[in-house]
């Protein structure tokens, strides 16, 4: 048997977990299977890699040597794979814009602006609920730019060499049934909505934690939270079954009114990301400006947000 990268990953997993049992769980393997595999690896390398007892598994001197090399080889192999995929996806000298986005106000306007500015340049889009998925796609060269959101001051996905720029900062508003007694108010406090059921769209950001924290500060714990798609959120708001948290740029459907939350307890940063060595990097400055213009257009279309923004100028499109 020749030594392979997967064998080094097994050695690293055992060392990081501190025991074969825990490593097997992390790798999704049965412990006997991992133990047998580890013994085969040790035969190939000429000796025991770990001292194993009831306290766990500790690397032997040979194990320390193998681990030191694995910590160099595994990241290098991953970087090679990512660079090769980016190269294969670079599409030669043919200009194109491959955009990925989570749920947000910028993608449609950005596509329109790019198609207007460069009508002969292909533009493709990909949507996902997962900012991490889009970040990985940027790293692998499968998309050129990712539009995602981040709650408050939380960091975007940091794994990998992706450059992130803030396009805009928007407050989170609430959608209520048009007959709700609070819809005529200029603003409502989160505490005034303590008795509501809630509906949100899914995602892998920390927004759920931020919402729970904001509710706790307002003196209550939300009793029911429906995580579902946009259409269902709208239906629940229309029939008065839920208050829906939304970005302030959202265009409400008939039967629903959008109301600002006093003191903006929840904020959403609109981010644009790209790989600094990817094929789209040379166009990044232009894409940034078009993304900011698309965000400013979305703000202007939201009458309620534009009015609120006049008194809260720290929000809106980034300069």
mmCIF file of C-alpha atoms in Angstrom:
data_model
loop_
_atom_site.group_PDB
_atom_site.id
_atom_site.type_symbol
_atom_site.label_atom_id
_atom_site.label_comp_id
_atom_site.label_asym_id
_atom_site.label_seq_id
_atom_site.Cartn_x
_atom_site.Cartn_y
_atom_site.Cartn_z
ATOM 1 C CA UNK A 1 0.000 0.000 0.000
ATOM 2 C CA UNK A 2 1.315 3.440 -0.948
ATOM 3 C CA UNK A 3 0.866 6.392 1.367
ATOM 4 C CA UNK A 4 -1.939 8.703 0.219
ATOM 5 C CA UNK A 5 -3.266 12.090 1.306
ATOM 6 C CA UNK A 6 -6.310 10.441 2.866
ATOM 7 C CA UNK A 7 -3.958 8.519 5.166
ATOM 8 C CA UNK A 8 -2.379 11.750 6.334
ATOM 9 C CA UNK A 9 -5.862 13.149 6.994
ATOM 10 C CA UNK A 10 -6.579 10.148 9.222
ATOM 11 C CA UNK A 11 -3.365 10.681 11.185
ATOM 12 C CA UNK A 12 -4.168 14.363 11.587
ATOM 13 C CA UNK A 13 -7.735 13.581 12.694
ATOM 14 C CA UNK A 14 -6.553 11.167 15.402
ATOM 15 C CA UNK A 15 -4.003 13.688 16.665
ATOM 16 C CA UNK A 16 -6.522 16.546 16.732
ATOM 17 C CA UNK A 17 -9.236 14.445 18.414
ATOM 18 C CA UNK A 18 -6.864 12.895 20.965
ATOM 19 C CA UNK A 19 -8.402 9.450 20.563
ATOM 20 C CA UNK A 20 -9.280 6.950 17.860
ATOM 21 C CA UNK A 21 -12.892 6.840 19.057
ATOM 22 C CA UNK A 22 -13.420 10.580 18.700
ATOM 23 C CA UNK A 23 -11.580 10.662 15.372
ATOM 24 C CA UNK A 24 -13.788 7.867 14.036
ATOM 25 C CA UNK A 25 -16.876 9.866 15.005
ATOM 26 C CA UNK A 26 -15.552 13.023 13.313
ATOM 27 C CA UNK A 27 -14.672 11.082 10.143
ATOM 28 C CA UNK A 28 -17.979 9.202 10.041
ATOM 29 C CA UNK A 29 -16.276 5.811 10.356
ATOM 30 C CA UNK A 30 -16.722 2.855 12.686
ATOM 31 C CA UNK A 31 -13.948 2.652 15.272
ATOM 32 C CA UNK A 32 -12.802 -0.871 14.237
ATOM 33 C CA UNK A 33 -12.497 0.268 10.619
ATOM 34 C CA UNK A 34 -10.431 3.318 11.580
ATOM 35 C CA UNK A 35 -8.235 1.227 13.910
ATOM 36 C CA UNK A 36 -7.549 -1.265 11.102
ATOM 37 C CA UNK A 37 -6.764 1.560 8.683
ATOM 38 C CA UNK A 38 -4.413 3.183 11.181
ATOM 39 C CA UNK A 39 -2.542 -0.094 11.653
ATOM 40 C CA UNK A 40 -2.063 -0.395 7.876
ATOM 41 C CA UNK A 41 -0.733 3.173 7.761
ATOM 42 C CA UNK A 42 1.683 2.398 10.597
ATOM 43 C CA UNK A 43 2.959 -0.676 8.709
ATOM 44 C CA UNK A 44 3.623 1.460 5.632
ATOM 45 C CA UNK A 45 5.482 4.087 7.675
ATOM 46 C CA UNK A 46 7.491 1.550 9.646
ATOM 47 C CA UNK A 47 6.292 2.012 13.212
ATOM 48 C CA UNK A 48 3.659 3.120 15.683
ATOM 49 C CA UNK A 49 2.355 6.651 15.213
ATOM 50 C CA UNK A 50 0.433 6.881 18.493
ATOM 51 C CA UNK A 51 0.698 5.600 22.032
ATOM 52 C CA UNK A 52 -2.819 4.481 22.901
ATOM 53 C CA UNK A 53 -4.188 3.863 26.386
ATOM 54 C CA UNK A 54 -7.337 4.579 28.408
ATOM 55 C CA UNK A 55 -6.485 8.315 28.348
ATOM 56 C CA UNK A 56 -6.505 8.513 24.574
ATOM 57 C CA UNK A 57 -3.903 8.615 21.791
ATOM 58 C CA UNK A 58 -0.659 10.617 21.895
ATOM 59 C CA UNK A 59 1.772 10.897 18.959
ATOM 60 C CA UNK A 60 5.034 8.978 19.168
ATOM 61 C CA UNK A 61 8.233 10.647 17.884
ATOM 62 C CA UNK A 62 7.525 9.013 14.504
ATOM 63 C CA UNK A 63 3.969 10.296 14.735
ATOM 64 C CA UNK A 64 5.219 13.818 15.428
ATOM 65 C CA UNK A 65 7.424 13.615 12.326
ATOM 66 C CA UNK A 66 4.538 12.445 10.140
ATOM 67 C CA UNK A 67 2.219 15.115 11.577
ATOM 68 C CA UNK A 68 4.738 17.880 10.908
ATOM 69 C CA UNK A 69 4.923 16.839 7.256
ATOM 70 C CA UNK A 70 1.135 16.385 7.022
ATOM 71 C CA UNK A 71 0.570 19.950 8.250
ATOM 72 C CA UNK A 72 2.565 21.135 5.218
ATOM 73 C CA UNK A 73 1.373 18.665 2.586
ATOM 74 C CA UNK A 74 -2.382 18.749 3.244
ATOM 75 C CA UNK A 75 -2.820 22.550 2.956
ATOM 76 C CA UNK A 76 -0.516 22.556 -0.084
ATOM 77 C CA UNK A 77 -2.600 19.854 -1.772
ATOM 78 C CA UNK A 78 -5.815 21.736 -1.039
ATOM 79 C CA UNK A 79 -4.347 24.969 -2.398
ATOM 80 C CA UNK A 80 -3.222 23.143 -5.549
ATOM 81 C CA UNK A 81 -6.701 21.719 -6.072
ATOM 82 C CA UNK A 82 -8.371 25.105 -5.602
ATOM 83 C CA UNK A 83 -5.908 26.834 -7.932
ATOM 84 C CA UNK A 84 -6.365 24.158 -10.590
ATOM 85 C CA UNK A 85 -10.154 24.472 -10.427
ATOM 86 C CA UNK A 86 -9.913 28.269 -10.671
ATOM 87 C CA UNK A 87 -7.637 27.911 -13.690
ATOM 88 C CA UNK A 88 -9.988 25.429 -15.353
ATOM 89 C CA UNK A 89 -12.935 27.774 -14.742
ATOM 90 C CA UNK A 90 -11.172 30.913 -15.953
ATOM 91 C CA UNK A 91 -12.696 30.561 -19.444
ATOM 92 C CA UNK A 92 -9.602 31.873 -21.262
ATOM 93 C CA UNK A 93 -9.805 35.436 -22.472
ATOM 94 C CA UNK A 94 -13.613 35.493 -22.878
ATOM 95 C CA UNK A 95 -15.040 38.142 -20.517
ATOM 96 C CA UNK A 96 -17.985 37.084 -18.378
ATOM 97 C CA UNK A 97 -19.479 37.777 -14.991
ATOM 98 C CA UNK A 98 -20.583 34.867 -12.807
ATOM 99 C CA UNK A 99 -22.524 36.158 -9.820
ATOM 100 C CA UNK A 100 -23.718 34.294 -6.745
ATOM 101 C CA UNK A 101 -26.055 35.711 -4.116
ATOM 102 C CA UNK A 102 -28.055 34.957 -1.030
ATOM 103 C CA UNK A 103 -31.448 36.599 -0.543
ATOM 104 C CA UNK A 104 -30.882 40.347 -0.912
ATOM 105 C CA UNK A 105 -31.709 43.546 -2.821
ATOM 106 C CA UNK A 106 -28.661 43.894 -5.075
ATOM 107 C CA UNK A 107 -28.475 40.982 -7.513
ATOM 108 C CA UNK A 108 -31.299 42.005 -9.872
ATOM 109 C CA UNK A 109 -30.106 45.579 -10.159
ATOM 110 C CA UNK A 110 -26.504 44.468 -10.624
ATOM 111 C CA UNK A 111 -27.435 42.117 -13.462
ATOM 112 C CA UNK A 112 -29.416 44.930 -15.127
ATOM 113 C CA UNK A 113 -26.543 47.393 -14.810
ATOM 114 C CA UNK A 114 -23.940 44.957 -16.126
ATOM 115 C CA UNK A 115 -26.153 44.014 -19.072
ATOM 116 C CA UNK A 116 -26.611 47.706 -19.862
ATOM 117 C CA UNK A 117 -22.930 48.615 -19.505
ATOM 118 C CA UNK A 118 -21.582 45.575 -21.378
ATOM 119 C CA UNK A 119 -24.422 44.102 -23.473
ATOM 120 C CA UNK A 120 -22.142 41.597 -25.222
ATOM 121 C CA UNK A 121 -20.674 40.204 -21.984
ATOM 122 C CA UNK A 122 -22.421 37.075 -20.621
ATOM 123 C CA UNK A 123 -23.782 37.338 -17.085
ATOM 124 C CA UNK A 124 -24.797 34.232 -15.145
ATOM 125 C CA UNK A 125 -26.281 33.948 -11.659
ATOM 126 C CA UNK A 126 -26.465 31.387 -8.884
ATOM 127 C CA UNK A 127 -28.524 31.722 -5.713
ATOM 128 C CA UNK A 128 -28.167 29.952 -2.381
ATOM 129 C CA UNK A 129 -29.301 30.319 1.216
ATOM 130 C CA UNK A 130 -25.726 29.574 2.292
ATOM 131 C CA UNK A 131 -23.061 32.281 2.412
ATOM 132 C CA UNK A 132 -20.488 29.579 3.124
ATOM 133 C CA UNK A 133 -21.417 27.741 -0.055
ATOM 134 C CA UNK A 134 -20.997 30.912 -2.107
ATOM 135 C CA UNK A 135 -17.649 31.639 -0.433
ATOM 136 C CA UNK A 136 -16.425 28.170 -1.362
ATOM 137 C CA UNK A 137 -17.583 28.695 -4.944
ATOM 138 C CA UNK A 138 -15.568 31.922 -5.124
ATOM 139 C CA UNK A 139 -12.508 30.114 -3.740
ATOM 140 C CA UNK A 140 -12.857 27.345 -6.335
ATOM 141 C CA UNK A 141 -13.394 29.742 -9.223
ATOM 142 C CA UNK A 142 -16.944 28.607 -9.946
ATOM 143 C CA UNK A 143 -18.305 32.127 -9.514
ATOM 144 C CA UNK A 144 -16.474 35.433 -9.775
ATOM 145 C CA UNK A 145 -18.419 37.472 -7.204
ATOM 146 C CA UNK A 146 -20.597 36.641 -4.198
ATOM 147 C CA UNK A 147 -23.267 38.898 -2.707
ATOM 148 C CA UNK A 148 -24.050 37.891 0.848
ATOM 149 C CA UNK A 149 -25.342 39.424 4.076
ATOM 150 C CA UNK A 150 -23.833 39.551 7.549
ATOM 151 C CA UNK A 151 -25.634 40.406 10.771
ATOM 152 C CA UNK A 152 -24.477 43.609 12.464
ATOM 153 C CA UNK A 153 -20.716 43.670 12.823
ATOM 154 C CA UNK A 154 -20.255 39.904 12.520
ATOM 155 C CA UNK A 155 -17.515 38.711 10.207
ATOM 156 C CA UNK A 156 -18.248 37.120 6.829
ATOM 157 C CA UNK A 157 -17.061 33.568 6.165
ATOM 158 C CA UNK A 158 -13.309 33.865 6.691
ATOM 159 C CA UNK A 159 -12.050 30.554 5.338
ATOM 160 C CA UNK A 160 -9.908 31.117 2.282
ATOM 161 C CA UNK A 161 -8.500 34.159 0.492
ATOM 162 C CA UNK A 162 -11.689 36.085 -0.326
ATOM 163 C CA UNK A 163 -11.805 39.889 -0.286
ATOM 164 C CA UNK A 164 -15.015 41.312 1.238
ATOM 165 C CA UNK A 165 -16.304 44.858 0.828
ATOM 166 C CA UNK A 166 -19.386 46.393 2.461
ATOM 167 C CA UNK A 167 -21.819 47.662 -0.176
ATOM 168 C CA UNK A 168 -24.366 48.965 2.312
ATOM 169 C CA UNK A 169 -25.737 48.709 5.843
ATOM 170 C CA UNK A 170 -29.497 48.276 6.208
ATOM 171 C CA UNK A 171 -31.753 48.063 9.257
ATOM 172 C CA UNK A 172 -34.071 45.113 9.667
ATOM 173 C CA UNK A 173 -37.759 46.085 9.574
ATOM 174 C CA UNK A 174 -40.859 44.022 10.306
ATOM 175 C CA UNK A 175 -43.722 43.067 7.991
ATOM 176 C CA UNK A 176 -47.195 42.999 9.535
ATOM 177 C CA UNK A 177 -50.694 42.332 8.286
ATOM 178 C CA UNK A 178 -52.103 45.581 6.860
ATOM 179 C CA UNK A 179 -54.840 45.584 9.534
ATOM 180 C CA UNK A 180 -52.413 45.168 12.426
ATOM 181 C CA UNK A 181 -52.937 47.958 15.006
ATOM 182 C CA UNK A 182 -49.260 48.993 14.835
ATOM 183 C CA UNK A 183 -48.856 49.494 11.070
ATOM 184 C CA UNK A 184 -49.685 53.213 11.180
ATOM 185 C CA UNK A 185 -46.911 53.895 13.669
ATOM 186 C CA UNK A 186 -43.741 55.647 12.517
ATOM 187 C CA UNK A 187 -41.705 53.030 14.402
ATOM 188 C CA UNK A 188 -42.435 50.192 16.798
ATOM 189 C CA UNK A 189 -40.243 48.815 19.533
ATOM 190 C CA UNK A 190 -39.321 45.164 19.534
ATOM 191 C CA UNK A 191 -40.903 44.848 22.988
ATOM 192 C CA UNK A 192 -44.293 45.858 21.538
ATOM 193 C CA UNK A 193 -44.132 42.770 19.319
ATOM 194 C CA UNK A 194 -43.344 40.350 22.153
ATOM 195 C CA UNK A 195 -46.613 38.465 21.696
ATOM 196 C CA UNK A 196 -46.146 37.834 17.975
ATOM 197 C CA UNK A 197 -45.205 34.671 16.176
ATOM 198 C CA UNK A 198 -42.265 35.223 13.836
ATOM 199 C CA UNK A 199 -41.225 34.117 10.369
ATOM 200 C CA UNK A 200 -37.752 34.342 8.801
ATOM 201 C CA UNK A 201 -36.019 32.992 5.718
ATOM 202 C CA UNK A 202 -33.235 30.432 6.285
ATOM 203 C CA UNK A 203 -29.495 31.050 6.141
ATOM 204 C CA UNK A 204 -26.220 30.089 7.796
ATOM 205 C CA UNK A 205 -25.370 33.465 9.324
ATOM 206 C CA UNK A 206 -25.667 34.351 13.011
ATOM 207 C CA UNK A 207 -28.925 36.266 12.446
ATOM 208 C CA UNK A 208 -30.923 33.843 14.605
ATOM 209 C CA UNK A 209 -28.581 34.466 17.531
ATOM 210 C CA UNK A 210 -28.676 38.230 16.922
ATOM 211 C CA UNK A 211 -32.484 38.177 16.918
ATOM 212 C CA UNK A 212 -32.623 36.138 20.136
ATOM 213 C CA UNK A 213 -30.196 38.572 21.785
ATOM 214 C CA UNK A 214 -32.215 41.602 20.666
ATOM 215 C CA UNK A 215 -35.410 40.023 22.007
ATOM 216 C CA UNK A 216 -33.726 39.274 25.327
ATOM 217 C CA UNK A 217 -32.660 42.904 25.601
ATOM 218 C CA UNK A 218 -36.266 43.876 24.903
ATOM 219 C CA UNK A 219 -37.396 41.654 27.767
ATOM 220 C CA UNK A 220 -38.897 38.614 26.047
ATOM 221 C CA UNK A 221 -38.157 35.299 24.360
ATOM 222 C CA UNK A 222 -39.812 34.677 20.956
ATOM 223 C CA UNK A 223 -42.184 31.750 21.374
ATOM 224 C CA UNK A 224 -42.573 30.622 17.770
ATOM 225 C CA UNK A 225 -40.217 31.164 14.828
ATOM 226 C CA UNK A 226 -41.146 29.787 11.416
ATOM 227 C CA UNK A 227 -38.099 29.336 9.163
ATOM 228 C CA UNK A 228 -39.387 29.102 5.619
ATOM 229 C CA UNK A 229 -39.243 30.511 2.092
ATOM 230 C CA UNK A 230 -40.174 34.075 1.110
ATOM 231 C CA UNK A 231 -43.591 33.163 -0.325
ATOM 232 C CA UNK A 232 -44.639 31.399 2.868
ATOM 233 C CA UNK A 233 -43.363 34.280 4.995
ATOM 234 C CA UNK A 234 -45.511 36.647 2.944
ATOM 235 C CA UNK A 235 -48.571 34.433 3.296
ATOM 236 C CA UNK A 236 -48.166 34.169 7.072
ATOM 237 C CA UNK A 237 -47.888 37.970 7.317
ATOM 238 C CA UNK A 238 -50.878 38.530 5.011
ATOM 239 C CA UNK A 239 -53.149 36.300 7.084
ATOM 240 C CA UNK A 240 -51.861 37.726 10.363
ATOM 241 C CA UNK A 241 -50.172 34.534 11.538
ATOM 242 C CA UNK A 242 -46.683 35.955 11.893
ATOM 243 C CA UNK A 243 -44.545 39.062 11.974
ATOM 244 C CA UNK A 244 -41.844 38.740 9.333
ATOM 245 C CA UNK A 245 -38.348 40.111 9.748
ATOM 246 C CA UNK A 246 -37.129 41.663 6.496
ATOM 247 C CA UNK A 247 -34.417 43.838 5.019
ATOM 248 C CA UNK A 248 -35.520 47.465 4.797
ATOM 249 C CA UNK A 249 -35.145 47.403 1.008
ATOM 250 C CA UNK A 250 -37.835 44.714 0.703
ATOM 251 C CA UNK A 251 -40.884 45.457 -1.447
ATOM 252 C CA UNK A 252 -43.963 44.335 0.542
ATOM 253 C CA UNK A 253 -46.688 42.313 -1.143
ATOM 254 C CA UNK A 254 -50.328 43.477 -1.116
ATOM 255 C CA UNK A 255 -51.965 43.001 2.260
ATOM 256 C CA UNK A 256 -48.716 43.575 4.151
ATOM 257 C CA UNK A 257 -47.164 46.735 5.637
ATOM 258 C CA UNK A 258 -43.486 47.274 6.490
ATOM 259 C CA UNK A 259 -42.735 49.035 9.792
ATOM 260 C CA UNK A 260 -39.321 50.208 11.077
ATOM 261 C CA UNK A 261 -38.051 48.928 14.416
ATOM 262 C CA UNK A 262 -37.149 51.721 16.830
ATOM 263 C CA UNK A 263 -33.397 52.163 17.449
ATOM 264 C CA UNK A 264 -32.589 49.557 14.728
ATOM 265 C CA UNK A 265 -31.840 46.649 17.094
ATOM 266 C CA UNK A 266 -31.038 44.440 14.080
ATOM 267 C CA UNK A 267 -28.780 45.460 11.203
ATOM 268 C CA UNK A 268 -27.776 43.709 7.996
ATOM 269 C CA UNK A 269 -24.540 44.386 6.066
ATOM 270 C CA UNK A 270 -24.618 43.814 2.308
ATOM 271 C CA UNK A 271 -21.229 42.359 1.291
ATOM 272 C CA UNK A 272 -19.540 41.737 -2.048
ATOM 273 C CA UNK A 273 -16.708 39.208 -2.195
ATOM 274 C CA UNK A 274 -14.221 38.019 -4.807
ATOM 275 C CA UNK A 275 -10.958 36.093 -5.030
ATOM 276 C CA UNK A 276 -7.987 38.470 -5.312
ATOM 277 C CA UNK A 277 -6.304 36.131 -7.817
ATOM 278 C CA UNK A 278 -9.467 35.036 -9.603
ATOM 279 C CA UNK A 279 -10.471 35.923 -13.154
ATOM 280 C CA UNK A 280 -12.923 38.582 -11.976
ATOM 281 C CA UNK A 281 -10.475 40.459 -9.747
ATOM 282 C CA UNK A 282 -9.432 42.883 -12.470
ATOM 283 C CA UNK A 283 -13.065 44.001 -12.817
ATOM 284 C CA UNK A 284 -13.696 44.220 -9.044
ATOM 285 C CA UNK A 285 -13.570 48.020 -8.800
ATOM 286 C CA UNK A 286 -16.194 48.394 -11.517
ATOM 287 C CA UNK A 287 -18.424 45.664 -10.041
ATOM 288 C CA UNK A 288 -18.242 47.350 -6.635
ATOM 289 C CA UNK A 289 -19.502 50.642 -8.068
ATOM 290 C CA UNK A 290 -22.330 48.948 -9.958
ATOM 291 C CA UNK A 291 -23.292 46.977 -6.804
ATOM 292 C CA UNK A 292 -23.413 50.179 -4.753
ATOM 293 C CA UNK A 293 -25.569 51.843 -7.421
ATOM 294 C CA UNK A 294 -27.908 48.835 -7.450
ATOM 295 C CA UNK A 295 -28.202 49.022 -3.656
ATOM 296 C CA UNK A 296 -28.930 52.784 -3.790
ATOM 297 C CA UNK A 297 -31.671 52.083 -6.355
ATOM 298 C CA UNK A 298 -33.206 49.490 -4.009
ATOM 299 C CA UNK A 299 -33.162 52.006 -1.150
ATOM 300 C CA UNK A 300 -34.932 54.630 -3.277
ATOM 301 C CA UNK A 301 -37.620 52.148 -4.297
ATOM 302 C CA UNK A 302 -38.473 51.531 -0.635
ATOM 303 C CA UNK A 303 -40.415 54.656 0.339
ATOM 304 C CA UNK A 304 -40.627 53.669 4.000
ATOM 305 C CA UNK A 305 -36.881 53.033 4.173
ATOM 306 C CA UNK A 306 -35.950 56.216 2.286
ATOM 307 C CA UNK A 307 -38.051 58.279 4.709
ATOM 308 C CA UNK A 308 -36.539 56.544 7.731
ATOM 309 C CA UNK A 309 -33.035 56.935 6.291
ATOM 310 C CA UNK A 310 -33.347 60.745 6.241
ATOM 311 C CA UNK A 311 -33.317 60.638 10.061
ATOM 312 C CA UNK A 312 -30.770 57.802 10.317
ATOM 313 C CA UNK A 313 -28.007 58.696 7.855
ATOM 314 C CA UNK A 314 -25.487 56.213 9.242
ATOM 315 C CA UNK A 315 -27.333 53.499 7.321
ATOM 316 C CA UNK A 316 -27.740 53.054 3.577
ATOM 317 C CA UNK A 317 -25.263 52.631 0.699
ATOM 318 C CA UNK A 318 -21.572 52.785 1.579
ATOM 319 C CA UNK A 319 -19.708 55.852 0.260
#
